[in-house]
XYZ file of C-alpha atoms in Angstrom:
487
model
C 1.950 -31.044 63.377
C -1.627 -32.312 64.416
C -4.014 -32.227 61.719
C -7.014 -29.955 61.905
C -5.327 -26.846 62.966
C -7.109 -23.512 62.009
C -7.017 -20.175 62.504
C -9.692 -18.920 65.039
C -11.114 -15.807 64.579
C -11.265 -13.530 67.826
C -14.097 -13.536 69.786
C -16.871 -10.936 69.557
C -17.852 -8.930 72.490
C -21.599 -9.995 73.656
C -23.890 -6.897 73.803
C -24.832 -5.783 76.882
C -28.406 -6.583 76.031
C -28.060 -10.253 74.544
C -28.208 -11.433 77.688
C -31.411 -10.021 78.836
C -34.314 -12.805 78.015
C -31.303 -15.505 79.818
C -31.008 -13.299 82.701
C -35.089 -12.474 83.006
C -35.942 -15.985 82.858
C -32.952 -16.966 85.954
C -34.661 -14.165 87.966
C -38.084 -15.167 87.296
C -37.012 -19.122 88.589
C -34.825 -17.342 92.024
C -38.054 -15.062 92.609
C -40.711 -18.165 92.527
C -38.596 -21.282 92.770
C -41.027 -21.909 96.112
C -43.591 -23.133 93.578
C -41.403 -26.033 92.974
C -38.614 -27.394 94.896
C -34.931 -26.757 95.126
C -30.271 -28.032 96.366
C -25.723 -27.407 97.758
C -22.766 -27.062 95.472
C -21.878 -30.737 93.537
C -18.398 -32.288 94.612
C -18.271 -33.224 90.755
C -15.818 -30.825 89.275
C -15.001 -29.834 85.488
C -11.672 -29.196 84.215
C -9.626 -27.104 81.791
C -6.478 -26.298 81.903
C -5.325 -22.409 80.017
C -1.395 -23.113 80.974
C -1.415 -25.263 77.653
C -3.000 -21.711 75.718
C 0.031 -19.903 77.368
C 2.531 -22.363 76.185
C 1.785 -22.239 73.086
C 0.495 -19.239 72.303
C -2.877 -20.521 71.221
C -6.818 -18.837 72.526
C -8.374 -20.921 74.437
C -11.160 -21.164 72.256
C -8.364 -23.519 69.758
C -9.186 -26.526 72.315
C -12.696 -25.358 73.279
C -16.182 -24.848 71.915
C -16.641 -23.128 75.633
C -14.079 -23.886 78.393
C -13.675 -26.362 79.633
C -15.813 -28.398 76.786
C -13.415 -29.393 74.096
C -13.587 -29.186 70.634
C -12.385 -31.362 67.855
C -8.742 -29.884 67.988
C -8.493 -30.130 71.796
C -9.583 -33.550 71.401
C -6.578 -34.394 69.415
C -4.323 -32.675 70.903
C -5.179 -34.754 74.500
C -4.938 -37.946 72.635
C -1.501 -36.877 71.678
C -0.358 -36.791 74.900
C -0.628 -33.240 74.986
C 1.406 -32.885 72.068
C 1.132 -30.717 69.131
C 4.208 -32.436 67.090
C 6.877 -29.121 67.079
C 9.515 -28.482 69.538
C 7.047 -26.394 71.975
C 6.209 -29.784 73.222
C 9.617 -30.152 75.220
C 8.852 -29.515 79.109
C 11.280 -27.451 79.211
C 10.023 -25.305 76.287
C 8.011 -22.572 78.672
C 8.359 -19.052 79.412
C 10.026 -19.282 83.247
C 7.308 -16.367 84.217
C 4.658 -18.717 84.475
C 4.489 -22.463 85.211
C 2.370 -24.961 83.598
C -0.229 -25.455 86.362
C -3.876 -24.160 86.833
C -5.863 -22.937 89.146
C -10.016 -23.244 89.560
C -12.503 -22.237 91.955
C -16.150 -20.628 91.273
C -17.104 -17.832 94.051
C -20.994 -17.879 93.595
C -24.635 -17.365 95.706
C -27.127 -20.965 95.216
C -30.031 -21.518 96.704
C -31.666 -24.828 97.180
C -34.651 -26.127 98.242
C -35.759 -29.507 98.446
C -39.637 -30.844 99.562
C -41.317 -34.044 101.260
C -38.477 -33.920 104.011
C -38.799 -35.816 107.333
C -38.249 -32.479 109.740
C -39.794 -32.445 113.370
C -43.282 -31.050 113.391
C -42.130 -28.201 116.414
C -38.648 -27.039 115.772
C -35.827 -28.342 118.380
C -38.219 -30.369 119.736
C -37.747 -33.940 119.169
C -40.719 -36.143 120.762
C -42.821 -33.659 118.826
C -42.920 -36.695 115.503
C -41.418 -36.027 111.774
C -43.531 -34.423 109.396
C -43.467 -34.047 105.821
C -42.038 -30.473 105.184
C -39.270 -28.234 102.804
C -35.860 -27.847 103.824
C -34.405 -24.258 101.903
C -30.708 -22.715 102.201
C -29.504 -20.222 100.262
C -26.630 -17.598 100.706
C -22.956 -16.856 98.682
C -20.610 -19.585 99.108
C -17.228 -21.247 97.122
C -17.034 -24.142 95.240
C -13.901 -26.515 95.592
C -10.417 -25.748 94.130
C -8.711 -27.447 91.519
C -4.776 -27.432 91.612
C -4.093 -29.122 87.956
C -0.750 -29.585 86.419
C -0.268 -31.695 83.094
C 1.769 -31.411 79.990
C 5.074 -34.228 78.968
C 7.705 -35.052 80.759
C 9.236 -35.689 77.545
C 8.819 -36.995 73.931
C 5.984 -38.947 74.108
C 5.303 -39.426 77.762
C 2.787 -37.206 79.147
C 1.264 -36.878 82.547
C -1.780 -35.164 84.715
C -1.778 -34.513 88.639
C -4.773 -32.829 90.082
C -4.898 -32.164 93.246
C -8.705 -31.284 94.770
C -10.103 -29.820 97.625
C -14.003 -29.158 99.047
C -15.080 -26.405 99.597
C -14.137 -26.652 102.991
C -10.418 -27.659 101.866
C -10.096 -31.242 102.365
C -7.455 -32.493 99.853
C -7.883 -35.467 97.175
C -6.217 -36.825 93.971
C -8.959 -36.251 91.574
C -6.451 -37.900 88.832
C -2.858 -39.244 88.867
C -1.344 -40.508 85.955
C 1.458 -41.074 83.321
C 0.553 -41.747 79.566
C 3.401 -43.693 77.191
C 2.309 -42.245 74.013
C 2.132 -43.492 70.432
C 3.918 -46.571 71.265
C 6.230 -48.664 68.105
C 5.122 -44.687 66.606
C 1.300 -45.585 66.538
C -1.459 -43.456 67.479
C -3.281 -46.562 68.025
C -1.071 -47.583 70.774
C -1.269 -45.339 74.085
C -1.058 -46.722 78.149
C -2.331 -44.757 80.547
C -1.274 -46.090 84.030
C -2.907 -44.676 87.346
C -5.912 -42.930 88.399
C -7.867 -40.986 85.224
C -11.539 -40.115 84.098
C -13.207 -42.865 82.050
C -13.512 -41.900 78.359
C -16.287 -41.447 78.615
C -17.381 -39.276 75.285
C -19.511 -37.096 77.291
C -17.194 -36.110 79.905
C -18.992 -35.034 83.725
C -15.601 -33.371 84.214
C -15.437 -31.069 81.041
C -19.327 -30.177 80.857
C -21.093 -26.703 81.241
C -23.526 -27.191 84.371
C -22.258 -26.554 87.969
C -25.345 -26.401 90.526
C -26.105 -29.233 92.534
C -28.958 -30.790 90.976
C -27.171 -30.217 87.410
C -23.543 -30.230 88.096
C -23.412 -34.019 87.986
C -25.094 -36.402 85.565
C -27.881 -38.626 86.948
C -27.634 -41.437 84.647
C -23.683 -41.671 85.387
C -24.347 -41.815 88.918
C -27.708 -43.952 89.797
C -28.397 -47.307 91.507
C -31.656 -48.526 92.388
C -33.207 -47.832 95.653
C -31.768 -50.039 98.196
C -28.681 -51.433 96.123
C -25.601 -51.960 97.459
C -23.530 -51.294 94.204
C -20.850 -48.426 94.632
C -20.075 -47.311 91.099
C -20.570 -44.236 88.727
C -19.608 -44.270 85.369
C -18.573 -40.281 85.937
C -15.979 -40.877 88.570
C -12.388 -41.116 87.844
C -10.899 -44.903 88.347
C -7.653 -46.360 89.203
C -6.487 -48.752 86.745
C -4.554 -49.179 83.086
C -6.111 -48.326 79.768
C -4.802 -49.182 76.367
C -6.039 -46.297 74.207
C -6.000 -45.670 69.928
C -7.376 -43.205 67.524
C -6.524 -42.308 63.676
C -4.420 -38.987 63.354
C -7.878 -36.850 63.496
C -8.898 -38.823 66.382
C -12.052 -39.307 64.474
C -12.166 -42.881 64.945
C -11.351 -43.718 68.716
C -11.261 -46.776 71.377
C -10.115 -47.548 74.597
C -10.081 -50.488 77.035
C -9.518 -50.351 80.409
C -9.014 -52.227 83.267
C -9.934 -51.265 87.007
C -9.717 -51.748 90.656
C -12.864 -52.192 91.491
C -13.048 -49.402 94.803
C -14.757 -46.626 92.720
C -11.744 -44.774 92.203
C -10.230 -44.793 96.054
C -7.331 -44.987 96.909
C -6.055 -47.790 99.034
C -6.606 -51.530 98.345
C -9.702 -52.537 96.358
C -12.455 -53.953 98.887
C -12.661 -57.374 96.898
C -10.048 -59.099 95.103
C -11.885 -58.364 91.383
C -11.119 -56.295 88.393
C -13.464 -54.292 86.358
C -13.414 -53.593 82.155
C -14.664 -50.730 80.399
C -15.010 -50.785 76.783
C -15.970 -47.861 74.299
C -15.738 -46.746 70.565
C -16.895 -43.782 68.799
C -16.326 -42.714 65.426
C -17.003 -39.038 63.992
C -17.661 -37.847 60.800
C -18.112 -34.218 59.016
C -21.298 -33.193 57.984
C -20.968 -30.367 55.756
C -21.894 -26.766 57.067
C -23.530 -28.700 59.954
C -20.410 -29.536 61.313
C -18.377 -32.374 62.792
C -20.458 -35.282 64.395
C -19.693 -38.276 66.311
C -21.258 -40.968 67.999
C -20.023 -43.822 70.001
C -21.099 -46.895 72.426
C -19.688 -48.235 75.822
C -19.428 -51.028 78.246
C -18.687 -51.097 81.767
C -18.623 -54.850 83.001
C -17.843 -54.836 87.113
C -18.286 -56.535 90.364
C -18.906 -55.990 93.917
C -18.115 -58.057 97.175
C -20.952 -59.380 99.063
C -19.310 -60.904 101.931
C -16.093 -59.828 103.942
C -13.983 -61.691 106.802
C -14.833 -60.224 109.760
C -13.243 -60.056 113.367
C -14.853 -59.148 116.680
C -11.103 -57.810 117.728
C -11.971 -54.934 115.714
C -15.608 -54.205 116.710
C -16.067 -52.108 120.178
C -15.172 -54.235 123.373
C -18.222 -55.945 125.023
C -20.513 -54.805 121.963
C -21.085 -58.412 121.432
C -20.154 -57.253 117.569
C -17.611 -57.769 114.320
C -16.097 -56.074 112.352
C -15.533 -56.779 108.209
C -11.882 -56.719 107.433
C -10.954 -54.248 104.765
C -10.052 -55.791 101.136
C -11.403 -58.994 102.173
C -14.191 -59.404 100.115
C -15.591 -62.555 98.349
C -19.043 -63.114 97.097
C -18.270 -61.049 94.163
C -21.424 -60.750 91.926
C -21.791 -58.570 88.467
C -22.847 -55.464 87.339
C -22.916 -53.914 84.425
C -23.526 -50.508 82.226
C -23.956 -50.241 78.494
C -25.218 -47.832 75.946
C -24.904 -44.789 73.311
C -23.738 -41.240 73.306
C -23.330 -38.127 70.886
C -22.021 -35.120 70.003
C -23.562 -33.687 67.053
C -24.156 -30.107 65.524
C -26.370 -27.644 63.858
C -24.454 -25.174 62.932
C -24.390 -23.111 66.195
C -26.653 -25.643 68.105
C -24.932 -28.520 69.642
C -26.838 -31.910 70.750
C -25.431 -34.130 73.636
C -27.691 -37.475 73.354
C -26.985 -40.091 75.294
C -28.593 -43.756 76.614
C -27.745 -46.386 79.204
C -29.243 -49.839 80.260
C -28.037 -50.588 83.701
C -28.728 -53.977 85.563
C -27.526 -55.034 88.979
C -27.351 -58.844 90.308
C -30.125 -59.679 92.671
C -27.566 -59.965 95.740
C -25.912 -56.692 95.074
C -29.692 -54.840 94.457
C -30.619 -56.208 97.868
C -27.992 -56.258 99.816
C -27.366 -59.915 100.317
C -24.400 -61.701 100.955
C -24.075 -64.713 98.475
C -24.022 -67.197 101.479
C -27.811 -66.433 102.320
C -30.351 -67.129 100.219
C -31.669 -64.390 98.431
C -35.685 -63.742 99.500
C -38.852 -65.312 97.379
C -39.455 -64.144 94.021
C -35.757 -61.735 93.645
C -34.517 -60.562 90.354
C -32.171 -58.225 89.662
C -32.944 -54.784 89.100
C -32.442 -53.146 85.864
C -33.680 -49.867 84.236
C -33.425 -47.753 81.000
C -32.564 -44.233 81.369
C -30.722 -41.073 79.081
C -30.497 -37.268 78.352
C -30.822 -34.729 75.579
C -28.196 -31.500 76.411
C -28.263 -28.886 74.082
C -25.470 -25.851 73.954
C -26.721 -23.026 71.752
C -23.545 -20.733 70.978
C -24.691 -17.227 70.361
C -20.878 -16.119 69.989
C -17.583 -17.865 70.681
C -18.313 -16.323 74.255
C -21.959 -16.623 74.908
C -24.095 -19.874 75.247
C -27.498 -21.096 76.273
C -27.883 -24.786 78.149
C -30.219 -26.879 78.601
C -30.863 -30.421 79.799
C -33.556 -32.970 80.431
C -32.682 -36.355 81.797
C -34.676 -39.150 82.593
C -34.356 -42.698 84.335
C -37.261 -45.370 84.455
C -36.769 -48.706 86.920
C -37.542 -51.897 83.998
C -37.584 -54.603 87.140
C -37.154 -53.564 90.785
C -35.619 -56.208 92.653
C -38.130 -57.329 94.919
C -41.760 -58.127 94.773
C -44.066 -55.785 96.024
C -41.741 -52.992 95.175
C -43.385 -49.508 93.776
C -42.641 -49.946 90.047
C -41.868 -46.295 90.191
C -39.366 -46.184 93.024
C -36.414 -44.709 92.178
C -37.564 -42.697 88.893
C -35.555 -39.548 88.254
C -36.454 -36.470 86.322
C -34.107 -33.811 85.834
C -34.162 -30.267 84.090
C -31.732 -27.834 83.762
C -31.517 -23.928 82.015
C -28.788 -21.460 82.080
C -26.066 -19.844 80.285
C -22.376 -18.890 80.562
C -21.290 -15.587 79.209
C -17.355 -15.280 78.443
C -16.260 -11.836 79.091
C -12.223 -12.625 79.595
C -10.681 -15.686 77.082
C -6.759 -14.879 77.183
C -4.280 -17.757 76.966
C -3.227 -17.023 80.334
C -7.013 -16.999 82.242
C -10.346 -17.092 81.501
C -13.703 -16.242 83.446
C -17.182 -17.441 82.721
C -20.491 -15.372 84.483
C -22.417 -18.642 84.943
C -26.122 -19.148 85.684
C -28.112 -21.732 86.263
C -31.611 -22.925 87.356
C -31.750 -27.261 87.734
C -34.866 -29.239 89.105
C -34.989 -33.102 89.939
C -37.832 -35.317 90.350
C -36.852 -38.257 93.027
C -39.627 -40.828 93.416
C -39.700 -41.950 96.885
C -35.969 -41.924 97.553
C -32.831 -39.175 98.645
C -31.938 -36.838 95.267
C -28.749 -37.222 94.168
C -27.892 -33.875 95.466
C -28.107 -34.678 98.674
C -29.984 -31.591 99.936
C -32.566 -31.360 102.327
C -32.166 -33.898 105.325
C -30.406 -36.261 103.089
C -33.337 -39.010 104.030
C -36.128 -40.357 101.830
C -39.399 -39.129 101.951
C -41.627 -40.147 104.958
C -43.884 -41.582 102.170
C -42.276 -44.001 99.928
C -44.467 -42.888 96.884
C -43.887 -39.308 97.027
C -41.689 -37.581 94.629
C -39.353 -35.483 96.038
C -38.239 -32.784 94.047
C -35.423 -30.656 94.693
C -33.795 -26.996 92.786
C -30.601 -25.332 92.754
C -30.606 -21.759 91.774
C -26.646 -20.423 90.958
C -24.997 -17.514 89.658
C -21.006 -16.806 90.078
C -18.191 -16.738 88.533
C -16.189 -19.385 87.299
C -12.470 -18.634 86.759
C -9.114 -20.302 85.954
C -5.955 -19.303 85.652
C-alpha cells in the first residue's frame, strides 16, 4: 500500500452566506471593471481525473486539496503509476457500469476588456487612421473539452491519453504517453515515453484559475518583445523522462529530454534536443503542514536558419519557401529557478522565481549567417509569483495571485528598458457544492488584470496588436463565473 493514506473526513456544507464578501467583491469588479481594463477564455486547460475516485472507492478530496490541485497523497499515487499497491490496480479491476475515462468542460459568462488598441477612428471605415481605443466582449460562452483516460495497462505500466478540443471543437493530443514504472522494483527508476506535462512542481494544468488573463501563468509563457523563441515551460512536450522519488515522494527528480517543436506533433523544426532538469524535496512542518520546495532547469535551442526552395513559394512571387525540419543555426536558450508549495494551516503559498535569457540571434530574429546589428546582447529578465489558496472548508476556497516580470537587458540598444514588463493580478474563489467519486462541480469566479508594457497581453484579447504607442501599458481584465464540472 502507498504510504500516507488517511482517512478524510467528509466535507462540510458551505453556508449559504460564507460566500457573500467573495461574491460582493466579483460583482463590484463586473459592475466597474471599465475603470480598468479587461480578456477570452485561455486554451490552457487543468486536469483531474474522478474515474480513479470511482475505482477505488476513494473522495476526491483523498488526491486533492481542491480538484484538480493535488495533494500529498495524489502526488504519490501519480508517481506510482497510478498505483495504490492492492489488487484494485489491475485494469481489469472496474465496475463494467462505468469506464475509466473523464469528461471536462466549464459552461460560463466572461467578459473582457482590453485598452490602448489600434481600432479605426470611424467604425467600418478604413482610410479614417487607427486610434488608440478599448476593445470589450462579453456574453456566456464554453470552454474546451477534455476527453482524459489514464490508469495501467498492467503491473507497473501505466498510461494517459487526452484528447482536447477548443471551444469551437478542433481536436488535439494534449498528452500521450506510457510510463514503465518502478523499474529493477525502484521507485527511483520510472520512463515516461511520449508527449506529457513538464514536472513542473507548480503545475499550469492542475491549478485553480481559468479566465484568460489568469488561466495561464505569465512567467511560464513569456519571451521578450520581438524574440523569436517558441517555448513555454507550461506546455506539454514530446520527449522521454527518467523520473525517481522515495516511497512518500517527498524527495523527487526528473530529467527529461525533448524535441525541441514546443510540444507539436510532427518532426521537430531543427535537428536539436532540449533537457529539463528539476528537484524538490518536502518536509513536514508540524501543525503547519507539509512543505516542499524545489529548483529547475530548462536548457533548449531554436533554429535560426532553414533550407528554403522557391518550388514551394507562390509561382511568379519572385519568393522561397523554408523547408520544414530543416533548421540549422541552432542557438540557446534557457530557463532556471525556484518554486513552492508551503502551508499555514488552512492558507497555502505557491512562490515561485525564474531567470530567463535568450541568445542575441534568437531575441532578434537573426539568422546566424548575418551578422547580428551594433551593440546586441541577449535579452534576459527576472520575473515570479506569489499564489495563495485560502481553504475555508474542504469545499470552499479563496485565490489570489500577483505575478510580475521585469526585462534585466533588452536585446537591442535604444530599446525601452521597460518593454515587455508584465503585471498580473488575480481574485476569486471556487465553491464545491458536489465532490462524489463519480463527478464533481466547482461554482468558479474570477476577476484577473494584466499590465502589458508596450506589447500584445498574453491573452490575446483586444485586436491582438501592440499598442499604437510603444510605451503605453496595455492592460487587459477577464471577468468569469461558471461552472466547472467533470465526470
Amino acid at each position: 500500500m502507498l504510504r500516507g493514506l488517511s482517512i478524510l473526513r467528509r466535507p462540510r456544507k458551505l453556508p449559504a452566506l460564507a460566500s457573500v464578501p467573495v461574491f460582493v467583491a466579483v460583482a463590484f469588479a463586473m459592475l466597474f471593471g471599465e475603470l480598468q481594463p479587461a480578456y477570452s477564455l485561455p486554451i490552457y486547460k487543468v486536469r483531474a481525473i474522478p474515474a480513479f475516485a470511482r475505482k477505488y472507492g476513494l473522495p476526491c478530496s483523498a488526491c486533492h486539496t481542491a480538484w484538480p490541485e493535488l495533494n500529498n497523497f495524489g502526488q504519490v499515487f501519480r508517481d506510482n503509476g497510478y498505483q495504490l499497491g492492492n489488487d484494485h490496480d489491475s485494469p481489469i479491476f472496474q465496475n463494467p457500469s462505468y469506464f475509466p475515462i473523464t469528461f471536462r468542460i466549464t459552461p460560463n459568462w466572461h467578459r473582457e476588456s482590453t485598452n490602448h488598441q489600434p481600432v479605426d477612428a470611424i467604425a467600418g471605415n478604413p482610410s479614417s487612421g487607427l486610434v488608440d481605443g478599448r476593445v470589450v466582449q462579453q456574453g456566456f460562452d464554453l470552454s474546451g473539452l477534455d476527453i482524459w483516460a489514464a490508469g495501467t495497462i498492467t503491473k507497473n505500466i501505466s498510461f494517459s491519453v487526452l484528447p482536447s478540443a477548443n471551444s469551437s471543437g478542433a481536436f488535439h493530443f494534449e498528452n500521450a504517453y506510457i510510463r514503465f514504472d518502478n523499474l529493477l522494483n525502484n521507485s527511483w527508476l520510472n520512463v515516461k515515453f511520449g508527449k506529457f506535462e513538464l514536472d513542473n512542481l507548480i503545475s499550469e494544468k492542475r491549478f485553480l484559475f481559468l479566465s484568460a488573463n489568469g488561466g495561464l501563468y505569465q512567467n511560464y509563457h513569456f519571451v521578450p518583445v520581438g524574440d523569436s523563441t517558441n517555448f513555454g515551460l507550461g506546455d506539454n512536450q514530446l520527449g522521454v523522462e527518467l523520473e525517481g522519488h522515495s516511497d512518500n515522494s517527498y524527495r523527487r527528480y526528473s530529467v527529461a529530454v525533448l524535441s525541441s517543436n514546443e510540444g507539436n506533433v510532427g518532426l521537430p523544426a531543427n535537428r536539436g534536443y532540449d533537457t529539463y532538469l528539476t528537484f524538490s524535496q518536502a518536509f513536514e512542518a508540524g501543525r503547519l503542514g507539509l512543505e516542499r520546495m524545489g529548483v529547475y532547469a530548462y536548457v533548449g535551442e531554436r533554429p535560426t536558419i532553414f533550407q528554403t526552395s522557391a518550388a514551394l513559394a507562390a509561382a511568379g512571387s519572385g519568393t522561397t519557401t523554408p523547408i520544414a525540419g530543416t533548421g540549422t543555426g541552432n542557438k540557446p536558450f534557457y530557463r532556471t529557478g525556484f518554486s513552492g508549495d508551503l502551508f499555514l494551516g488552512k492558507l497555502e503559498f505557491l512562490p515561485f522565481f525564474m531567470h530567463g535569457q535568450d541568445s542575441a540571434f534568437l531575441a532578434t530574429s537573426t539568422a546566424a549567417n548575418v551578422p547580428l546589428p551594433v551593440g546586441t546582447k541577449s535579452a534576459s529578465w527576472n520575473g515570479g509569483f506569489v499564489e495563495t489558496h485560502y481553504y475555508v472548508t474542504q469545499q470552499f476556497v479563496l485565490l489570489h495571485r500577483y505575478e510580475i516580470i521585469r526585462m534585466s537587458q533588452q536585446a537591442l540598444p535604444g530599446t525601452p528598458a521597460k518593454l515587455g514588463n508584465i503585471d498580473g493580478y488575480s481574485v476569486g474563489y471556487r465553491w464545491y457544492p458536489i465532490m462524489f467519486s463519480r463527478a464533481g462541480l466547482a461554482w468558479h469566479n474570477e476577476y484577473s488584470l494584466t499590465r502589458t508594457q508596450g506589447a500584445v497581453p498574453l491573452s490575446l484579447d483586444g485586436v491582438g496588436l501592440p499598442p499604437l504607442v510603444p510605451t503605453n501599458g496595455v492592460w487587459s481584465s477577464s471577468i468569469l463565473a461558471g461552472f466547472d464540472f467533470a465526470f
